mmCIF file of C-alpha atoms in Angstrom:
data_model
loop_
_atom_site.group_PDB
_atom_site.id
_atom_site.type_symbol
_atom_site.label_atom_id
_atom_site.label_comp_id
_atom_site.label_asym_id
_atom_site.label_seq_id
_atom_site.Cartn_x
_atom_site.Cartn_y
_atom_site.Cartn_z
ATOM 1 C CA MET A 24 0.000 0.000 0.000
ATOM 2 C CA SER A 25 1.385 3.399 -0.934
ATOM 3 C CA GLU A 26 -1.033 5.492 1.120
ATOM 4 C CA HIS A 27 0.439 5.726 4.631
ATOM 5 C CA PHE A 28 -1.076 7.712 7.471
ATOM 6 C CA ASP A 29 0.979 8.741 10.445
ATOM 7 C CA ARG A 30 -0.061 8.566 14.048
ATOM 8 C CA GLU A 31 -0.329 12.355 14.393
ATOM 9 C CA TRP A 32 -2.805 12.645 11.495
ATOM 10 C CA LEU A 33 -4.932 9.788 12.831
ATOM 11 C CA GLY A 34 -5.000 11.438 16.245
ATOM 12 C CA LEU A 35 -6.021 14.801 14.787
ATOM 13 C CA ARG A 36 -8.954 13.388 12.861
ATOM 14 C CA GLU A 37 -10.342 10.906 15.396
ATOM 15 C CA PRO A 38 -12.502 13.286 17.483
ATOM 16 C CA VAL A 39 -13.883 14.902 14.331
ATOM 17 C CA ASP A 40 -14.577 11.496 12.796
ATOM 18 C CA HIS A 41 -16.443 10.404 15.909
ATOM 19 C CA ALA A 42 -18.516 13.583 16.028
ATOM 20 C CA ALA A 43 -19.465 13.189 12.356
ATOM 21 C CA ARG A 44 -20.666 9.597 12.384
ATOM 22 C CA PRO A 45 -24.447 9.021 12.438
ATOM 23 C CA ALA A 46 -25.656 6.803 15.277
ATOM 24 C CA SER A 47 -28.673 5.674 13.239
ATOM 25 C CA LEU A 48 -26.623 3.231 11.159
ATOM 26 C CA ALA A 49 -24.999 1.712 14.240
ATOM 27 C CA ASP A 50 -28.448 1.333 15.817
ATOM 28 C CA ALA A 51 -29.746 -0.518 12.749
ATOM 29 C CA LEU A 52 -26.669 -2.727 12.774
ATOM 30 C CA ALA A 53 -27.129 -3.529 16.469
ATOM 31 C CA GLU A 54 -30.711 -4.608 15.786
ATOM 32 C CA TRP A 55 -29.454 -6.922 13.033
ATOM 33 C CA VAL A 56 -26.928 -8.504 15.396
ATOM 34 C CA VAL A 57 -29.626 -9.235 17.965
ATOM 35 C CA ARG A 58 -31.913 -10.656 15.297
ATOM 36 C CA VAL A 59 -29.408 -12.995 13.641
ATOM 37 C CA ARG A 60 -27.918 -14.100 16.940
ATOM 38 C CA GLY A 61 -31.334 -15.109 18.275
ATOM 39 C CA ALA A 62 -31.212 -17.138 21.477
ATOM 40 C CA HIS A 63 -27.599 -18.137 20.865
ATOM 41 C CA GLU A 64 -24.734 -16.133 22.303
ATOM 42 C CA ALA A 65 -22.422 -16.638 19.357
ATOM 43 C CA PRO A 66 -19.926 -13.783 19.247
ATOM 44 C CA LEU A 67 -20.162 -11.126 16.584
ATOM 45 C CA ARG A 68 -16.969 -11.418 14.584
ATOM 46 C CA VAL A 69 -15.740 -8.126 13.154
ATOM 47 C CA LEU A 70 -13.144 -7.549 10.436
ATOM 48 C CA ASP A 71 -11.709 -4.020 10.329
ATOM 49 C CA PRO A 72 -9.339 -3.544 7.361
ATOM 50 C CA GLY A 73 -7.193 -0.433 7.591
ATOM 51 C CA ALA A 74 -7.811 -0.348 11.339
ATOM 52 C CA GLY A 75 -4.906 1.970 12.159
ATOM 53 C CA THR A 76 -4.868 2.815 15.858
ATOM 54 C CA GLY A 77 -8.403 1.477 16.422
ATOM 55 C CA SER A 78 -10.552 4.569 15.996
ATOM 56 C CA ASN A 79 -13.362 2.655 14.297
ATOM 57 C CA LEU A 80 -13.397 0.088 17.100
ATOM 58 C CA ARG A 81 -13.459 2.806 19.762
ATOM 59 C CA TRP A 82 -16.531 4.415 18.201
ATOM 60 C CA LEU A 83 -18.475 1.364 17.043
ATOM 61 C CA ALA A 84 -17.873 -1.406 19.582
ATOM 62 C CA PRO A 85 -19.690 0.295 22.502
ATOM 63 C CA ARG A 86 -22.748 0.694 20.257
ATOM 64 C CA LEU A 87 -23.041 -3.018 19.416
ATOM 65 C CA PRO A 88 -24.076 -5.908 21.667
ATOM 66 C CA ASP A 89 -21.378 -8.088 23.201
ATOM 67 C CA PRO A 90 -19.748 -10.536 22.854
ATOM 68 C CA GLN A 91 -17.619 -9.185 20.005
ATOM 69 C CA LEU A 92 -14.367 -10.556 18.571
ATOM 70 C CA TRP A 93 -12.514 -8.076 16.379
ATOM 71 C CA THR A 94 -9.819 -8.815 13.805
ATOM 72 C CA LEU A 95 -7.854 -5.645 13.100
ATOM 73 C CA VAL A 96 -5.878 -5.540 9.846
ATOM 74 C CA ASP A 97 -3.301 -2.931 8.870
ATOM 75 C CA HIS A 98 0.055 -2.776 7.108
ATOM 76 C CA ASP A 99 1.601 -0.951 10.107
ATOM 77 C CA ALA A 100 2.325 -3.170 13.118
ATOM 78 C CA SER A 101 3.006 -0.218 15.427
ATOM 79 C CA LEU A 102 -0.454 1.240 14.767
ATOM 80 C CA LEU A 103 -2.064 -2.114 15.553
ATOM 81 C CA ASP A 104 -0.107 -2.358 18.802
ATOM 82 C CA THR A 105 -1.590 1.001 19.772
ATOM 83 C CA ALA A 106 -5.050 -0.244 18.840
ATOM 84 C CA ARG A 107 -4.738 -3.249 21.122
ATOM 85 C CA ARG A 108 -3.429 -1.154 23.985
ATOM 86 C CA ASP A 109 -5.834 1.783 23.709
ATOM 87 C CA ALA A 110 -8.975 0.318 22.178
ATOM 88 C CA GLY A 111 -9.063 -3.435 22.220
ATOM 89 C CA GLY A 112 -9.221 -5.010 25.607
ATOM 90 C CA GLU A 113 -11.016 -8.328 25.500
ATOM 91 C CA ARG A 114 -12.747 -7.500 22.205
ATOM 92 C CA VAL A 115 -9.640 -7.792 20.008
ATOM 93 C CA GLU A 116 -9.116 -11.411 18.993
ATOM 94 C CA HIS A 117 -6.505 -11.019 16.251
ATOM 95 C CA LEU A 118 -4.094 -8.413 14.919
ATOM 96 C CA ARG A 119 -3.088 -9.064 11.310
ATOM 97 C CA VAL A 120 -0.222 -7.122 9.778
ATOM 98 C CA GLU A 121 -0.999 -7.340 6.065
ATOM 99 C CA ASP A 122 -0.628 -5.341 2.902
ATOM 100 C CA PHE A 123 -4.074 -5.978 1.428
ATOM 101 C CA ALA A 124 -3.710 -3.741 -1.613
ATOM 102 C CA ALA A 125 -3.757 -6.608 -4.099
ATOM 103 C CA ALA A 126 -6.936 -8.191 -2.712
ATOM 104 C CA PRO A 127 -9.274 -7.730 0.270
ATOM 105 C CA PRO A 128 -8.194 -9.503 3.467
ATOM 106 C CA ALA A 129 -9.626 -12.946 4.178
ATOM 107 C CA LEU A 130 -12.787 -12.985 6.277
ATOM 108 C CA PRO A 131 -12.379 -14.366 9.813
ATOM 109 C CA GLY A 132 -14.328 -17.098 11.564
ATOM 110 C CA ALA A 133 -16.854 -19.368 9.933
ATOM 111 C CA ALA A 134 -20.600 -19.555 9.462
ATOM 112 C CA PRO A 135 -22.971 -19.469 11.256
ATOM 113 C CA ASP A 136 -21.347 -16.897 13.566
ATOM 114 C CA PRO A 137 -22.550 -13.402 12.591
ATOM 115 C CA LEU A 138 -19.886 -11.390 10.801
ATOM 116 C CA LEU A 139 -19.458 -7.659 10.255
ATOM 117 C CA VAL A 140 -16.946 -6.173 7.831
ATOM 118 C CA THR A 141 -16.342 -2.538 8.707
ATOM 119 C CA GLY A 142 -13.869 0.218 8.052
ATOM 120 C CA ALA A 143 -13.485 3.973 8.178
ATOM 121 C CA ALA A 144 -11.859 6.426 5.774
ATOM 122 C CA LEU A 145 -10.759 3.558 3.522
ATOM 123 C CA LEU A 146 -13.033 3.117 0.535
ATOM 124 C CA ASP A 147 -12.154 6.332 -1.296
ATOM 125 C CA LEU A 148 -8.611 4.922 -1.599
ATOM 126 C CA VAL A 149 -9.522 1.557 -3.146
ATOM 127 C CA SER A 150 -10.369 0.552 -6.701
ATOM 128 C CA ALA A 151 -13.732 -0.582 -8.028
ATOM 129 C CA ARG A 152 -12.296 -4.036 -8.625
ATOM 130 C CA TRP A 153 -11.054 -4.305 -5.031
ATOM 131 C CA LEU A 154 -14.370 -3.169 -3.582
ATOM 132 C CA ASP A 155 -16.422 -5.461 -5.816
ATOM 133 C CA ALA A 156 -14.312 -8.410 -4.657
ATOM 134 C CA LEU A 157 -14.876 -7.478 -1.015
ATOM 135 C CA VAL A 158 -18.640 -7.166 -1.450
ATOM 136 C CA ALA A 159 -18.800 -10.517 -3.258
ATOM 137 C CA ALA A 160 -16.941 -12.197 -0.392
ATOM 138 C CA CYS A 161 -19.239 -10.584 2.169
ATOM 139 C CA ALA A 162 -22.334 -11.664 0.247
ATOM 140 C CA ALA A 163 -21.103 -15.251 -0.013
ATOM 141 C CA ARG A 164 -20.629 -15.312 3.756
ATOM 142 C CA GLY A 165 -23.799 -13.383 4.665
ATOM 143 C CA ALA A 166 -21.778 -10.667 6.387
ATOM 144 C CA ALA A 167 -23.083 -7.247 7.298
ATOM 145 C CA VAL A 168 -21.099 -4.302 5.928
ATOM 146 C CA LEU A 169 -20.545 -0.845 7.431
ATOM 147 C CA PHE A 170 -18.072 1.593 5.915
ATOM 148 C CA ALA A 171 -17.819 5.079 7.350
ATOM 149 C CA LEU A 172 -16.361 8.426 6.390
ATOM 150 C CA SER A 173 -15.872 7.977 2.651
ATOM 151 C CA TYR A 174 -15.076 11.381 1.117
ATOM 152 C CA ASP A 175 -17.905 12.485 -1.196
ATOM 153 C CA GLY A 176 -16.187 15.223 -3.206
ATOM 154 C CA ARG A 177 -17.615 18.232 -1.379
ATOM 155 C CA ILE A 178 -15.569 20.915 0.381
ATOM 156 C CA GLU A 179 -17.670 23.894 1.418
ATOM 157 C CA TRP A 180 -16.685 27.199 3.021
ATOM 158 C CA SER A 181 -18.804 29.791 4.796
ATOM 159 C CA GLN A 182 -16.723 32.516 3.116
ATOM 160 C CA PRO A 183 -15.886 32.150 -0.618
ATOM 161 C CA ASP A 184 -12.473 32.435 -2.245
ATOM 162 C CA PRO A 185 -12.006 32.829 -6.023
ATOM 163 C CA GLU A 186 -9.731 29.766 -6.196
ATOM 164 C CA ASP A 187 -12.100 27.392 -4.356
ATOM 165 C CA ALA A 188 -13.621 25.815 -7.457
ATOM 166 C CA ALA A 189 -10.287 25.238 -9.208
ATOM 167 C CA LEU A 190 -8.765 23.783 -6.067
ATOM 168 C CA LEU A 191 -11.696 21.436 -5.486
ATOM 169 C CA ALA A 192 -11.653 20.201 -9.080
ATOM 170 C CA ALA A 193 -7.939 19.436 -8.886
ATOM 171 C CA VAL A 194 -8.250 17.732 -5.496
ATOM 172 C CA ASN A 195 -11.062 15.519 -6.731
ATOM 173 C CA ARG A 196 -9.032 14.510 -9.774
ATOM 174 C CA HIS A 197 -6.191 13.605 -7.430
ATOM 175 C CA GLN A 198 -8.611 11.518 -5.379
ATOM 176 C CA GLY A 199 -9.047 9.261 -8.398
ATOM 177 C CA THR A 200 -5.338 8.492 -8.790
ATOM 178 C CA ASP A 201 -3.799 5.192 -7.719
ATOM 179 C CA LYS A 202 -3.320 5.031 -3.937
ATOM 180 C CA GLY A 203 -1.859 1.535 -4.092
ATOM 181 C CA PHE A 204 -5.048 -0.408 -4.887
ATOM 182 C CA GLY A 205 -5.394 0.613 -8.535
ATOM 183 C CA PRO A 206 -7.372 3.629 -9.816
ATOM 184 C CA ALA A 207 -9.102 4.969 -6.711
ATOM 185 C CA LEU A 208 -12.860 5.350 -6.433
ATOM 186 C CA GLY A 209 -12.356 8.694 -4.702
ATOM 187 C CA PRO A 210 -15.584 10.680 -4.244
ATOM 188 C CA GLY A 211 -17.611 7.922 -5.916
ATOM 189 C CA ALA A 212 -16.707 5.248 -3.370
ATOM 190 C CA ALA A 213 -19.830 5.347 -1.205
ATOM 191 C CA MET A 214 -22.180 5.275 -4.174
ATOM 192 C CA HIS A 215 -20.241 2.404 -5.726
ATOM 193 C CA LEU A 216 -20.565 0.449 -2.479
ATOM 194 C CA GLU A 217 -24.306 1.094 -2.326
ATOM 195 C CA ARG A 218 -24.829 -0.199 -5.867
ATOM 196 C CA ALA A 219 -22.630 -3.252 -5.311
ATOM 197 C CA LEU A 220 -24.489 -4.201 -2.134
ATOM 198 C CA GLU A 221 -27.867 -3.771 -3.812
ATOM 199 C CA ARG A 222 -26.798 -6.087 -6.640
ATOM 200 C CA HIS A 223 -26.215 -8.769 -4.015
ATOM 201 C CA GLY A 224 -29.617 -8.293 -2.416
ATOM 202 C CA TYR A 225 -28.522 -6.286 0.608
ATOM 203 C CA ARG A 226 -30.748 -3.810 2.379
ATOM 204 C CA VAL A 227 -28.780 -0.590 2.173
ATOM 205 C CA GLU A 228 -28.923 2.504 4.360
ATOM 206 C CA ALA A 229 -26.681 5.528 3.936
ATOM 207 C CA ALA A 230 -26.192 8.774 5.831
ATOM 208 C CA ALA A 231 -24.055 11.880 5.566
ATOM 209 C CA SER A 232 -21.123 12.160 7.973
ATOM 210 C CA PRO A 233 -19.577 15.569 7.246
ATOM 211 C CA TRP A 234 -16.727 17.115 9.137
ATOM 212 C CA GLU A 235 -17.657 20.522 10.560
ATOM 213 C CA LEU A 236 -14.486 22.509 11.214
ATOM 214 C CA ASP A 237 -13.560 25.950 12.476
ATOM 215 C CA ALA A 238 -10.821 27.636 14.481
ATOM 216 C CA ALA A 239 -11.310 25.154 17.334
ATOM 217 C CA ARG A 240 -9.274 22.571 15.342
ATOM 218 C CA PRO A 241 -6.320 24.599 14.036
ATOM 219 C CA ALA A 242 -3.867 21.713 13.592
ATOM 220 C CA LEU A 243 -6.347 19.613 11.616
ATOM 221 C CA VAL A 244 -7.409 22.617 9.531
ATOM 222 C CA ARG A 245 -3.790 23.414 8.631
ATOM 223 C CA ALA A 246 -3.037 19.801 7.740
ATOM 224 C CA LEU A 247 -6.119 19.538 5.540
ATOM 225 C CA ILE A 248 -5.612 22.806 3.700
ATOM 226 C CA ASP A 249 -1.915 22.209 3.104
ATOM 227 C CA GLY A 250 -2.625 18.655 1.952
ATOM 228 C CA TRP A 251 -5.256 19.851 -0.499
ATOM 229 C CA ALA A 252 -2.911 22.483 -1.921
ATOM 230 C CA GLU A 253 -0.193 19.851 -2.367
ATOM 231 C CA ALA A 254 -2.607 17.443 -4.081
ATOM 232 C CA ALA A 255 -3.922 20.161 -6.386
ATOM 233 C CA ALA A 256 -0.392 21.243 -7.306
ATOM 234 C CA ALA A 257 0.474 17.625 -8.146
ATOM 235 C CA MET A 258 -2.347 17.637 -10.692
ATOM 236 C CA GLU A 259 -1.615 21.137 -12.051
ATOM 237 C CA PRO A 260 2.063 21.957 -11.406
ATOM 238 C CA ALA A 261 1.878 25.235 -13.323
ATOM 239 C CA ARG A 262 -0.672 26.496 -10.799
ATOM 240 C CA GLY A 263 1.236 25.381 -7.722
ATOM 241 C CA GLY A 264 1.921 28.958 -6.665
ATOM 242 C CA ASP A 265 -1.766 29.851 -6.933
ATOM 243 C CA PHE A 266 -2.756 26.865 -4.811
ATOM 244 C CA ARG A 267 -0.133 27.623 -2.161
ATOM 245 C CA ALA A 268 -1.383 31.210 -1.992
ATOM 246 C CA TRP A 269 -4.941 29.865 -1.675
ATOM 247 C CA ALA A 270 -3.797 27.700 1.243
ATOM 248 C CA GLY A 271 -2.370 30.704 3.055
ATOM 249 C CA ARG A 272 -5.593 32.674 2.634
ATOM 250 C CA ARG A 273 -7.703 29.720 3.727
ATOM 251 C CA ARG A 274 -5.633 29.052 6.855
ATOM 252 C CA ASP A 275 -5.980 32.694 7.840
ATOM 253 C CA ALA A 276 -9.714 32.716 7.098
ATOM 254 C CA VAL A 277 -10.549 29.679 9.220
ATOM 255 C CA ILE A 278 -8.113 30.139 12.072
ATOM 256 C CA GLY A 279 -8.244 33.930 12.267
ATOM 257 C CA ASP A 280 -11.391 35.239 10.576
ATOM 258 C CA GLY A 281 -14.193 32.920 11.659
ATOM 259 C CA CYS A 282 -14.621 31.022 8.385
ATOM 260 C CA ARG A 283 -16.210 27.587 8.775
ATOM 261 C CA LEU A 284 -15.347 24.527 6.719
ATOM 262 C CA ARG A 285 -17.482 21.501 5.862
ATOM 263 C CA VAL A 286 -15.942 18.363 4.333
ATOM 264 C CA GLY A 287 -18.465 15.906 2.952
ATOM 265 C CA HIS A 288 -18.373 12.215 3.843
ATOM 266 C CA ARG A 289 -20.881 9.386 3.557
ATOM 267 C CA ASP A 290 -21.454 6.251 5.654
ATOM 268 C CA VAL A 291 -22.995 3.116 4.138
ATOM 269 C CA LEU A 292 -24.570 0.148 5.934
ATOM 270 C CA GLY A 293 -25.492 -3.065 4.146
ATOM 271 C CA LEU A 294 -27.519 -5.804 5.840
ATOM 272 C CA PRO A 295 -27.544 -9.164 4.040
ATOM 273 C CA PRO A 296 -30.675 -10.919 2.833
ATOM 274 C CA ALA A 297 -32.128 -13.607 5.078
ATOM 275 C CA PRO A 298 -30.584 -17.064 4.570
ATOM 276 C CA GLY A 299 -32.232 -18.921 1.720
ATOM 277 C CA ARG A 300 -33.201 -15.815 -0.233
ATOM 278 C CA GLY A 301 -29.895 -15.659 -2.074
ATOM 279 C CA SER A 302 -28.259 -12.552 -3.453
ATOM 280 C CA GLY A 303 -29.473 -10.362 -6.230
ATOM 281 C CA ALA A 304 -26.348 -11.146 -8.227
ATOM 282 C CA ALA A 305 -26.845 -14.890 -7.916
ATOM 283 C CA ALA A 306 -30.563 -14.694 -8.668
ATOM 284 C CA GLY A 307 -30.001 -12.722 -11.826
#
């Protein structure tokens, strides 16, 4: 995988991620777990690819019924060690250090234990082929799917700047470049997931999960703005100076002048069809 995220960046975004996520999808997922578990106390097995330091586990696990057994997968062993120490406790069953860029990681456990495949801030990095393979594996196993915080292509400001549109267009083109998985889905990731799940007969729910930022998060704001300017300049090198100047104005506007920033994300939940009904793909 070529897209690496350092510990500082993950720490900056975690509280904003948690504030953005809609509880309604977790509530629907919890109801599914209770329903499929029935009178049995089989553990919910959870696969979290791209788990990092365990932010997804920290937000989601308290909202789902126990017992839960999580398998955290990441290419960075040090991040997974942090996840076990700070987030896991008795819920973490396995840590798997894997580069899963070539193909989705193998699903843990075996039927009939209920299985959830979940991740956060991952799908906009992967290719359509990668995501289709993951959904097919989940459908074959009857696994629920919840992916959170996929960037949707929208960056909105309470105060306009003449370079906003050009910057956004360049950033969104950069989002579609190869991040190690093949051509990235970028802003289309959530919609692609919804369509793929529906083809396999899943009941799909989706909800917006935007970041709402202002001067209260100066370090995150600076990192975002500077990262966007760098990405835009990579797509249009001749305009690099314009984008760097834009970044300076935008940092000043948010941190010093009360400008607010909204970054669009989308969460998608897929609940599998009841056993025996088959998937839409198989039925067709």
